[in-house]
Coordinates of N, CA, C and O in Angstrom, one line a residue:
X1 N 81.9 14.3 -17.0 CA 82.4 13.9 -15.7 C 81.3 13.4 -14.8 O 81.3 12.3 -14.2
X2 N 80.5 14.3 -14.7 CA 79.0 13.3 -13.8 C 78.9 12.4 -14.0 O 79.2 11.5 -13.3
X3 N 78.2 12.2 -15.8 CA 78.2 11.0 -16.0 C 78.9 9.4 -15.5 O 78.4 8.5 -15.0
X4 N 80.5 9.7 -15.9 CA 81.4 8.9 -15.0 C 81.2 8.4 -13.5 O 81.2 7.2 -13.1
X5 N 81.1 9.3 -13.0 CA 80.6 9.2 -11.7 C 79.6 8.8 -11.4 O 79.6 8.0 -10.4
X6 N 78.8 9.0 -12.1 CA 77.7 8.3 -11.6 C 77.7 6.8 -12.2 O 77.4 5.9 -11.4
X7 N 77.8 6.6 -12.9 CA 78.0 4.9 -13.4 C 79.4 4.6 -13.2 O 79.9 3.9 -14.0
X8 N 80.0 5.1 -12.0 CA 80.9 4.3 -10.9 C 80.3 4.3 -9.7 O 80.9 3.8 -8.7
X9 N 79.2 4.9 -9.7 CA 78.3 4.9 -8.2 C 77.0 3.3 -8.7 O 76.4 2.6 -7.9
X10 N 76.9 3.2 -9.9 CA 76.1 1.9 -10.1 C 76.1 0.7 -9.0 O 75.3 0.5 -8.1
X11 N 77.2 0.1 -9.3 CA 77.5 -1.0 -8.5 C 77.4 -0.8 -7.0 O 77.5 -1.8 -6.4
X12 N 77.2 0.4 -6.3 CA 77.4 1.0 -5.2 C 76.0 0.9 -4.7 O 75.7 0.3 -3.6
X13 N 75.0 1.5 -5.6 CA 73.5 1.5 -5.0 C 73.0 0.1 -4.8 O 73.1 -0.9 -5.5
X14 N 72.6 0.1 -4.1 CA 71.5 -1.2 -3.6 C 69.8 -1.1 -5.1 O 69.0 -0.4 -5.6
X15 N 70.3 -2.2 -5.1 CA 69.2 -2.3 -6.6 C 67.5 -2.8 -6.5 O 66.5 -2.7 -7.1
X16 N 68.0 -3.7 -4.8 CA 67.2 -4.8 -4.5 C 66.2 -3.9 -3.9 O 66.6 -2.7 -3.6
X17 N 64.9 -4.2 -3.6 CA 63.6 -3.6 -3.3 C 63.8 -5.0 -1.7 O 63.8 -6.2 -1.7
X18 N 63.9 -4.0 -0.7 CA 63.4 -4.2 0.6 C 62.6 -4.0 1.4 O 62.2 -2.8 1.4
X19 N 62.1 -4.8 2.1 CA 60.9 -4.3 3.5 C 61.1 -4.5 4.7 O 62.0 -5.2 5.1
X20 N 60.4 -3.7 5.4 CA 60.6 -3.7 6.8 C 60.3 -5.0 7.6 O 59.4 -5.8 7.7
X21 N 61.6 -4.9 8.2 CA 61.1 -7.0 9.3 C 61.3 -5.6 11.0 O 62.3 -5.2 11.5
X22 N 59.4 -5.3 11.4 CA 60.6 -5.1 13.0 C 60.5 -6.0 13.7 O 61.1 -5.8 14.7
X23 N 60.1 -7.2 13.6 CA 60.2 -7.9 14.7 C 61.4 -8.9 14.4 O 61.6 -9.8 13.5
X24 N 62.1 -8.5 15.3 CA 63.5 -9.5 15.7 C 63.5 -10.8 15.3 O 64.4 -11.4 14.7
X25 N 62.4 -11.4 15.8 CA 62.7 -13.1 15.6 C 62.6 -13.5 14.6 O 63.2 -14.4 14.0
X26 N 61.4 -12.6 14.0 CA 61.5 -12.9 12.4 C 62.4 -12.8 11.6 O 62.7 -13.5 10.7
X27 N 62.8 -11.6 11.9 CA 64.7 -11.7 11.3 C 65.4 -12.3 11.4 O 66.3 -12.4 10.6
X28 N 65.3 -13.1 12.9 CA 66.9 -14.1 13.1 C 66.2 -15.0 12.5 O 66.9 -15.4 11.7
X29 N 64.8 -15.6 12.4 CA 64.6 -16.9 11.7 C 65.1 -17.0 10.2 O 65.7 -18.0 9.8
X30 N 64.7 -16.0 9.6 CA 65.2 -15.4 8.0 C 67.0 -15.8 8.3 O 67.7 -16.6 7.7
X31 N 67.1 -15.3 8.9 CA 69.0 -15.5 8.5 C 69.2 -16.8 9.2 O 70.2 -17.5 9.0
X32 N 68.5 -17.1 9.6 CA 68.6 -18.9 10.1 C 68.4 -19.7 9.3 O 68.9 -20.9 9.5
X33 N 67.6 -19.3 7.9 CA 67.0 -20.0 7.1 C 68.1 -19.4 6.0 O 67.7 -19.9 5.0
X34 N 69.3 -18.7 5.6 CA 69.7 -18.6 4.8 C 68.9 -17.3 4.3 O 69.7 -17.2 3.3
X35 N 68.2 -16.4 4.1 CA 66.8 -16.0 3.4 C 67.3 -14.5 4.0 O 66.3 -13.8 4.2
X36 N 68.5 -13.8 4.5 CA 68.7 -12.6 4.6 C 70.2 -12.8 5.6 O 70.3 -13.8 6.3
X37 N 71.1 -12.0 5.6 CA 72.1 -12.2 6.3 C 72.8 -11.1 7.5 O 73.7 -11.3 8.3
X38 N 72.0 -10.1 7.2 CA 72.3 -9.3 7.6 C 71.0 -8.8 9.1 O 69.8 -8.9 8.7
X39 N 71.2 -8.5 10.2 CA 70.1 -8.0 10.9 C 70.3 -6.2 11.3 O 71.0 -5.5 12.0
X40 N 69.0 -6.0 10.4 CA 68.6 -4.7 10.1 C 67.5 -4.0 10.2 O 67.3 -2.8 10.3
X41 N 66.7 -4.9 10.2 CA 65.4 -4.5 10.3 C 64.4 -4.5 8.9 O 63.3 -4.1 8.9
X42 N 65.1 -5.0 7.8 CA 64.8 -5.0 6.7 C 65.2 -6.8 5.7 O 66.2 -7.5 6.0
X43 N 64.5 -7.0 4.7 CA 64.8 -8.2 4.2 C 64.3 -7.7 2.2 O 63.5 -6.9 1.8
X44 N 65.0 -8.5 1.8 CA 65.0 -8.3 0.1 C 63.6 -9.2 -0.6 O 63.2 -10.2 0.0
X45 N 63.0 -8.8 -1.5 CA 62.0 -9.6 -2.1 C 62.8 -10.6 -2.6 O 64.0 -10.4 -2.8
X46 N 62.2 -11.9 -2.7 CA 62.7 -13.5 -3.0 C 61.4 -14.1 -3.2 O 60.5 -14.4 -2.4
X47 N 61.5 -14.1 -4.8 CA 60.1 -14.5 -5.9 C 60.3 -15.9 -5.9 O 59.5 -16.5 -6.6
X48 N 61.1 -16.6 -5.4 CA 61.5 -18.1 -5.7 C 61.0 -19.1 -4.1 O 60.7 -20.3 -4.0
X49 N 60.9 -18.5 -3.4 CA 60.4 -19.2 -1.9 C 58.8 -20.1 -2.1 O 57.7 -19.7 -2.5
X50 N 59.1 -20.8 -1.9 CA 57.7 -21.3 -2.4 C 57.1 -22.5 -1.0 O 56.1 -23.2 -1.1
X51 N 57.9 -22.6 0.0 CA 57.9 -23.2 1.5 C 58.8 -22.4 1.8 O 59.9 -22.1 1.4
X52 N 57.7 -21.9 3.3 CA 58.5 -21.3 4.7 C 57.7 -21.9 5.9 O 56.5 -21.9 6.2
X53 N 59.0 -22.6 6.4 CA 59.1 -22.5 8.1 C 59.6 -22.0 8.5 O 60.8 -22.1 8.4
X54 N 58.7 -21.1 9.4 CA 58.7 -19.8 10.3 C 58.1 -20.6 11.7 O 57.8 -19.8 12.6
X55 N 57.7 -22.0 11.9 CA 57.9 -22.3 13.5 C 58.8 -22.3 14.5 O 60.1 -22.3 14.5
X56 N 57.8 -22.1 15.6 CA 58.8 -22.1 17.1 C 59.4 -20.9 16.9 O 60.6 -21.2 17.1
X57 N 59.4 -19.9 16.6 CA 60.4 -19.2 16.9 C 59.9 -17.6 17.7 O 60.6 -16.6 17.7
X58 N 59.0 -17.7 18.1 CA 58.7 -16.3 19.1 C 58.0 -15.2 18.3 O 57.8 -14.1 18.9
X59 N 57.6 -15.5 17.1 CA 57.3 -14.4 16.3 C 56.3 -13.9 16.6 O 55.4 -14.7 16.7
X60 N 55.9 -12.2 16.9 CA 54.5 -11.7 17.2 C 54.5 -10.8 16.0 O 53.5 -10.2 16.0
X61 N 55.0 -10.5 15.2 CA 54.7 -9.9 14.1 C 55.3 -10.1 12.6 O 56.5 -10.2 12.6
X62 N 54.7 -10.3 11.6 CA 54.7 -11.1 10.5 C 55.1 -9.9 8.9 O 55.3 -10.3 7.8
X63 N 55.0 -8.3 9.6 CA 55.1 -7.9 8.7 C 56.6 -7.6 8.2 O 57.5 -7.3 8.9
X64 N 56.6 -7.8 6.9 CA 57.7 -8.5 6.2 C 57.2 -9.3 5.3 O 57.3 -9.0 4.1
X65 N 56.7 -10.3 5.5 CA 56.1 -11.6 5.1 C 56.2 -11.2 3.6 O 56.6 -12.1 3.0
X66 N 55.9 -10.3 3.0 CA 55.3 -9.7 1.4 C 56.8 -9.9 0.9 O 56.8 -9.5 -0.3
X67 N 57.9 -10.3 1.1 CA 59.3 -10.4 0.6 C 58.9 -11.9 -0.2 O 59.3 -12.3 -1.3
X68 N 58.0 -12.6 0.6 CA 57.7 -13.5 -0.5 C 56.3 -13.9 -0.7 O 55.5 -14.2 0.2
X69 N 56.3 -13.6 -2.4 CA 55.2 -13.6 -2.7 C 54.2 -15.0 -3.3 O 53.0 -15.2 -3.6
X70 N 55.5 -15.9 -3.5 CA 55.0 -16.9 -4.0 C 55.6 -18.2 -3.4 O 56.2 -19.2 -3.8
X71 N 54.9 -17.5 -2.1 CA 55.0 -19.0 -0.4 C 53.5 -19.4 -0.9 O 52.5 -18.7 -1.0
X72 N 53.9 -21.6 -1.3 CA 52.7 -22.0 -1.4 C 52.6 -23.1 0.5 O 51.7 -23.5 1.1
X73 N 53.4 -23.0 0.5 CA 53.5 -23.8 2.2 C 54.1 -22.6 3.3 O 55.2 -21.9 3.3
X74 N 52.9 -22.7 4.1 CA 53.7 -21.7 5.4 C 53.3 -22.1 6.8 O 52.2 -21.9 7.4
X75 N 54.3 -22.8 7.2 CA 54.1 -22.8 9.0 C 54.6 -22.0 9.7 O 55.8 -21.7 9.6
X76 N 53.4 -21.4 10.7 CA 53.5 -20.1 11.3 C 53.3 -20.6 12.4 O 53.2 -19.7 13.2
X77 N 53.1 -22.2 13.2 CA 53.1 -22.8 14.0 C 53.9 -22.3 15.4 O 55.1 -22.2 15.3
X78 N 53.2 -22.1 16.8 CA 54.1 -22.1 17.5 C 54.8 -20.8 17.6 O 56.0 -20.7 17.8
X79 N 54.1 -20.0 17.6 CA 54.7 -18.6 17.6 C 53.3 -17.4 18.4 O 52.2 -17.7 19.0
X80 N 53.9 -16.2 18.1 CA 52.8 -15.0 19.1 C 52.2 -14.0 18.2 O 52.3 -12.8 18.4
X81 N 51.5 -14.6 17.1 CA 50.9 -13.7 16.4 C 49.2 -13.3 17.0 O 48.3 -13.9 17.5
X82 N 49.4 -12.1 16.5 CA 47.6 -11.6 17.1 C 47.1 -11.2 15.7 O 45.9 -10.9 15.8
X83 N 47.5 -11.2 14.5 CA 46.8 -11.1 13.0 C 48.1 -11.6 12.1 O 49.3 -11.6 12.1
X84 N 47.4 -11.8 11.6 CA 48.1 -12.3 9.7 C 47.4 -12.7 8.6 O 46.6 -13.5 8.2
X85 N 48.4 -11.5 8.2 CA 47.3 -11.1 7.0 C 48.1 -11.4 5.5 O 48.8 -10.5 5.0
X86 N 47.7 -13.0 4.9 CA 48.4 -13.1 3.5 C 47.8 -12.5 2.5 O 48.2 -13.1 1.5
X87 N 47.0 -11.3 2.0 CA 46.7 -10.8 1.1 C 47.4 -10.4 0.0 O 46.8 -10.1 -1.1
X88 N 49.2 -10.6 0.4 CA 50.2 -10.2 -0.6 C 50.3 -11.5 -1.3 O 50.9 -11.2 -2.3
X89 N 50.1 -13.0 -1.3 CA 50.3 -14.0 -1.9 C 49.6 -14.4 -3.1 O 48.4 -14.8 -3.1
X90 N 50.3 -14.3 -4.1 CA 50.2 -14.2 -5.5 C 50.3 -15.8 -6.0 O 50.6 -16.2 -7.1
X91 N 50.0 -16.6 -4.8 CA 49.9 -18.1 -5.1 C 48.6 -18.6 -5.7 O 47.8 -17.6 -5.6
X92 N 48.0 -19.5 -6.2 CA 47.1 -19.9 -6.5 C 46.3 -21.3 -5.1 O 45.1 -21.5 -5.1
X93 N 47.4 -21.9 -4.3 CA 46.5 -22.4 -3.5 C 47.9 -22.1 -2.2 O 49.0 -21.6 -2.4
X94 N 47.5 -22.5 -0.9 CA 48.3 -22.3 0.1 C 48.0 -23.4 1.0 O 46.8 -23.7 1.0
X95 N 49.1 -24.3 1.9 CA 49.3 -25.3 2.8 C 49.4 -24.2 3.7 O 50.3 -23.4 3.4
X96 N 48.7 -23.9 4.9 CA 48.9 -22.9 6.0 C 49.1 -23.7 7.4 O 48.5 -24.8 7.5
X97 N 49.7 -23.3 8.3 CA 49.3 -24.1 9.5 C 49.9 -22.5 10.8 O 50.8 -21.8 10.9
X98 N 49.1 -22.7 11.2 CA 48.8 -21.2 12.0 C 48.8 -22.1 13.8 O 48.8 -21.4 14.8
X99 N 48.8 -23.2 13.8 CA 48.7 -23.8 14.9 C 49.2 -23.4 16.3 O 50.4 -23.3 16.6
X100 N 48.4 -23.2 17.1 CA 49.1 -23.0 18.5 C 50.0 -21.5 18.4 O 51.2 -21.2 18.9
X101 N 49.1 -20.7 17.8 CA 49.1 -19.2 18.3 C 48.0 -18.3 19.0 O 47.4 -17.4 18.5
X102 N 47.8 -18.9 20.1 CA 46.6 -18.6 21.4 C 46.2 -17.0 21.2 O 45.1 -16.7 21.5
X103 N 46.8 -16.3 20.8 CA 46.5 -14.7 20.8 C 45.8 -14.3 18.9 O 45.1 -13.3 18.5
X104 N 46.1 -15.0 18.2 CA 45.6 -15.0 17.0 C 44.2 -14.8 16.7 O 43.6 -15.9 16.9
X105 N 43.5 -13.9 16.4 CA 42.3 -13.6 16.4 C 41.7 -13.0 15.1 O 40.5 -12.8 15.0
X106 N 42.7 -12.8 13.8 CA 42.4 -12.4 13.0 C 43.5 -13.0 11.2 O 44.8 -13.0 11.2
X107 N 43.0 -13.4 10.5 CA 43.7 -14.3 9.1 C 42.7 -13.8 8.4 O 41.5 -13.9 8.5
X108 N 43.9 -13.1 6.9 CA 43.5 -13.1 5.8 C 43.7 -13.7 5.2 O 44.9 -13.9 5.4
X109 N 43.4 -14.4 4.3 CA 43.9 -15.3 3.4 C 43.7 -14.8 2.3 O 44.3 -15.5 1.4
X110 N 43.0 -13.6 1.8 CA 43.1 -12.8 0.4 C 42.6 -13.5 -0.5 O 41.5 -14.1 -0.2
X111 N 43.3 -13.5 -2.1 CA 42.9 -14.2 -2.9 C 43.2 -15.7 -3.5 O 43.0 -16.1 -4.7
X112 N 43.5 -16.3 -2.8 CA 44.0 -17.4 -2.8 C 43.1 -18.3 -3.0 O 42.3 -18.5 -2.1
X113 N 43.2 -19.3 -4.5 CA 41.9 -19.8 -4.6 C 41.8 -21.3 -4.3 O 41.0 -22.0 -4.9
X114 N 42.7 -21.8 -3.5 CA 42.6 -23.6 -3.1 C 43.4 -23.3 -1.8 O 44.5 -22.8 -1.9
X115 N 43.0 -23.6 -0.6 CA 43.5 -24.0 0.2 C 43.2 -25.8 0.8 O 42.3 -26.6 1.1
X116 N 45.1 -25.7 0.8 CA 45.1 -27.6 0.4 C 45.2 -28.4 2.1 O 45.1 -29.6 2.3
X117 N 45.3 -27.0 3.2 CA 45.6 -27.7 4.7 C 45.8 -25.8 5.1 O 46.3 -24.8 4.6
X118 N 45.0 -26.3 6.2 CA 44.9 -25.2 7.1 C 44.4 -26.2 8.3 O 43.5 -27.0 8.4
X119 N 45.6 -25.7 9.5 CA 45.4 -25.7 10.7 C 45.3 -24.6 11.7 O 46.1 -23.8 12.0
X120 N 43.8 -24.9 12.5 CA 44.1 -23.1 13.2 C 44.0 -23.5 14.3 O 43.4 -22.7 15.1
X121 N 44.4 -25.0 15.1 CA 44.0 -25.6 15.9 C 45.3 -24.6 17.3 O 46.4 -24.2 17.1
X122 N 44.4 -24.5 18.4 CA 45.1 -23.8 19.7 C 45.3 -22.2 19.3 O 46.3 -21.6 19.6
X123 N 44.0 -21.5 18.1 CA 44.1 -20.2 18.2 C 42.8 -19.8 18.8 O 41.9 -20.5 19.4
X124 N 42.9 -18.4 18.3 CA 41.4 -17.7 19.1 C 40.4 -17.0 18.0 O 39.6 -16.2 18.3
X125 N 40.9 -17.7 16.4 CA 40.5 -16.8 15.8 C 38.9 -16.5 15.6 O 38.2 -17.5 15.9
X126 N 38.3 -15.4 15.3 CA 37.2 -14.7 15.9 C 36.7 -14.6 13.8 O 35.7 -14.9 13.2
X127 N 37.8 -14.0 13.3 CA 37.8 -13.8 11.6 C 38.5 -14.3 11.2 O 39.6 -14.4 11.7
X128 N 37.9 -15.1 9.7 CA 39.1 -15.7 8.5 C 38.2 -14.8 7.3 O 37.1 -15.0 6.9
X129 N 39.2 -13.9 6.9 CA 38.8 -13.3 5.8 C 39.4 -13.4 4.4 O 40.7 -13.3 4.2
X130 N 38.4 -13.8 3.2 CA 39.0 -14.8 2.0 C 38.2 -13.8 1.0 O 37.3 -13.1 1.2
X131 N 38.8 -14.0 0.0 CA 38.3 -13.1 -1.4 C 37.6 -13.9 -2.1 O 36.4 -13.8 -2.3
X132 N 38.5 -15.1 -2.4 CA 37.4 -15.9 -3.3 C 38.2 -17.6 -3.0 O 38.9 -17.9 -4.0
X133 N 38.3 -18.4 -2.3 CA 38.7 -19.4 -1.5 C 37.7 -20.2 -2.5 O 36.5 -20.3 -2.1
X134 N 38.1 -20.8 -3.8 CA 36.8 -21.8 -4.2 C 37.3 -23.5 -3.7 O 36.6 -24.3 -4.3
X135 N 38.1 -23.9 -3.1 CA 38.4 -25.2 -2.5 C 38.8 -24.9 -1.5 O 39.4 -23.8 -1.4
X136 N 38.5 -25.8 -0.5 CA 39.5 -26.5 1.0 C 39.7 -27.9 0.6 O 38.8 -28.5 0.0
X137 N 40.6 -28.3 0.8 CA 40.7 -29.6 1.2 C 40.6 -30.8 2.3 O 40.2 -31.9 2.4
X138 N 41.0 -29.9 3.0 CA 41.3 -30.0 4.6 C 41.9 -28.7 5.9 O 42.9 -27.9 6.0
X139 N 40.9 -29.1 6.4 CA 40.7 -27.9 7.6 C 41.0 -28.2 8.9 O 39.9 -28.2 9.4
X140 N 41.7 -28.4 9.5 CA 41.9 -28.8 11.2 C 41.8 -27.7 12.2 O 42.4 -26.7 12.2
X141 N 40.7 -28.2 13.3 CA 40.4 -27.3 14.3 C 39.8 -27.7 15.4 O 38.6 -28.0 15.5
X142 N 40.7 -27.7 16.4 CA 40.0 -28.3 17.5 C 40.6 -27.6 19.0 O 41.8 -27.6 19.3
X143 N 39.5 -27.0 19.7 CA 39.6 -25.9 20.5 C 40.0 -26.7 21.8 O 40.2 -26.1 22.9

């Protein structure tokens, strides 16, 4: 009889591996983008994202971000971050644009070994911390 029970509780449990989104905007942009539906404070891993625009939209905190792990383009343009840290990106190169977040003072960029465009133009950053970064292509920065 447990048994029963419990494999009619299957379909019931949540299967999907979630993380924490607290910051609000980042959430409504996610369900703006299709990319979670619900506002909870939480969002599902999605191994298939491979571009996110996350501009304009008010965001001062980024954690969450690790729901996708294999973002090769990300604009973070236009928003209120003070760190961001891609260390979770399992990409091999990354299109970044970090543009015009004046309080930003700190980027990881982890292991990521080609970056093809990075802009960090209208931040404050102080550190870019990289594991093994063996190409840029292009870098834009102008204070």
């Amino acid at each position: 009889m447990k048994n029963l029970l419990l494999f009619l509780l299957i379909p019931v449990l949540n299967l999907s591996q979630t993380l924490l989104v607290p910051d609000i905007n980042f959430e409504n942009k996610l369900i703006e983008l299709g990319l979670d539906n619900v506002l909870d404070g939480q969002v599902a891993y999605n191994f298939e994202i491979e571009e996110l625009d996350l501009s304009g939209s008010y965001i001062q905190d980024l954690t969450g971000i690790e729901a996708f792990p294999h973002v090769e383009a990300l604009d973070v343009s236009y928003n209120l971050l003070t760190v961001l840290d891609l260390g979770y990106v399992l990409s091999d190169f990354l299109d970044l644009n970090v543009e015009m977040n004046p309080s930003l003072t700190f980027l990881n960029i982890g292991s990521i070994n080609s970056i093809y465009d990075l802009n960090i133009t209208g931040t404050n950053l102080s550190c870019i911390q990289t594991e093994n970064v063996t190409q840029m292509q292009w870098a834009w920065n102008s204070f």
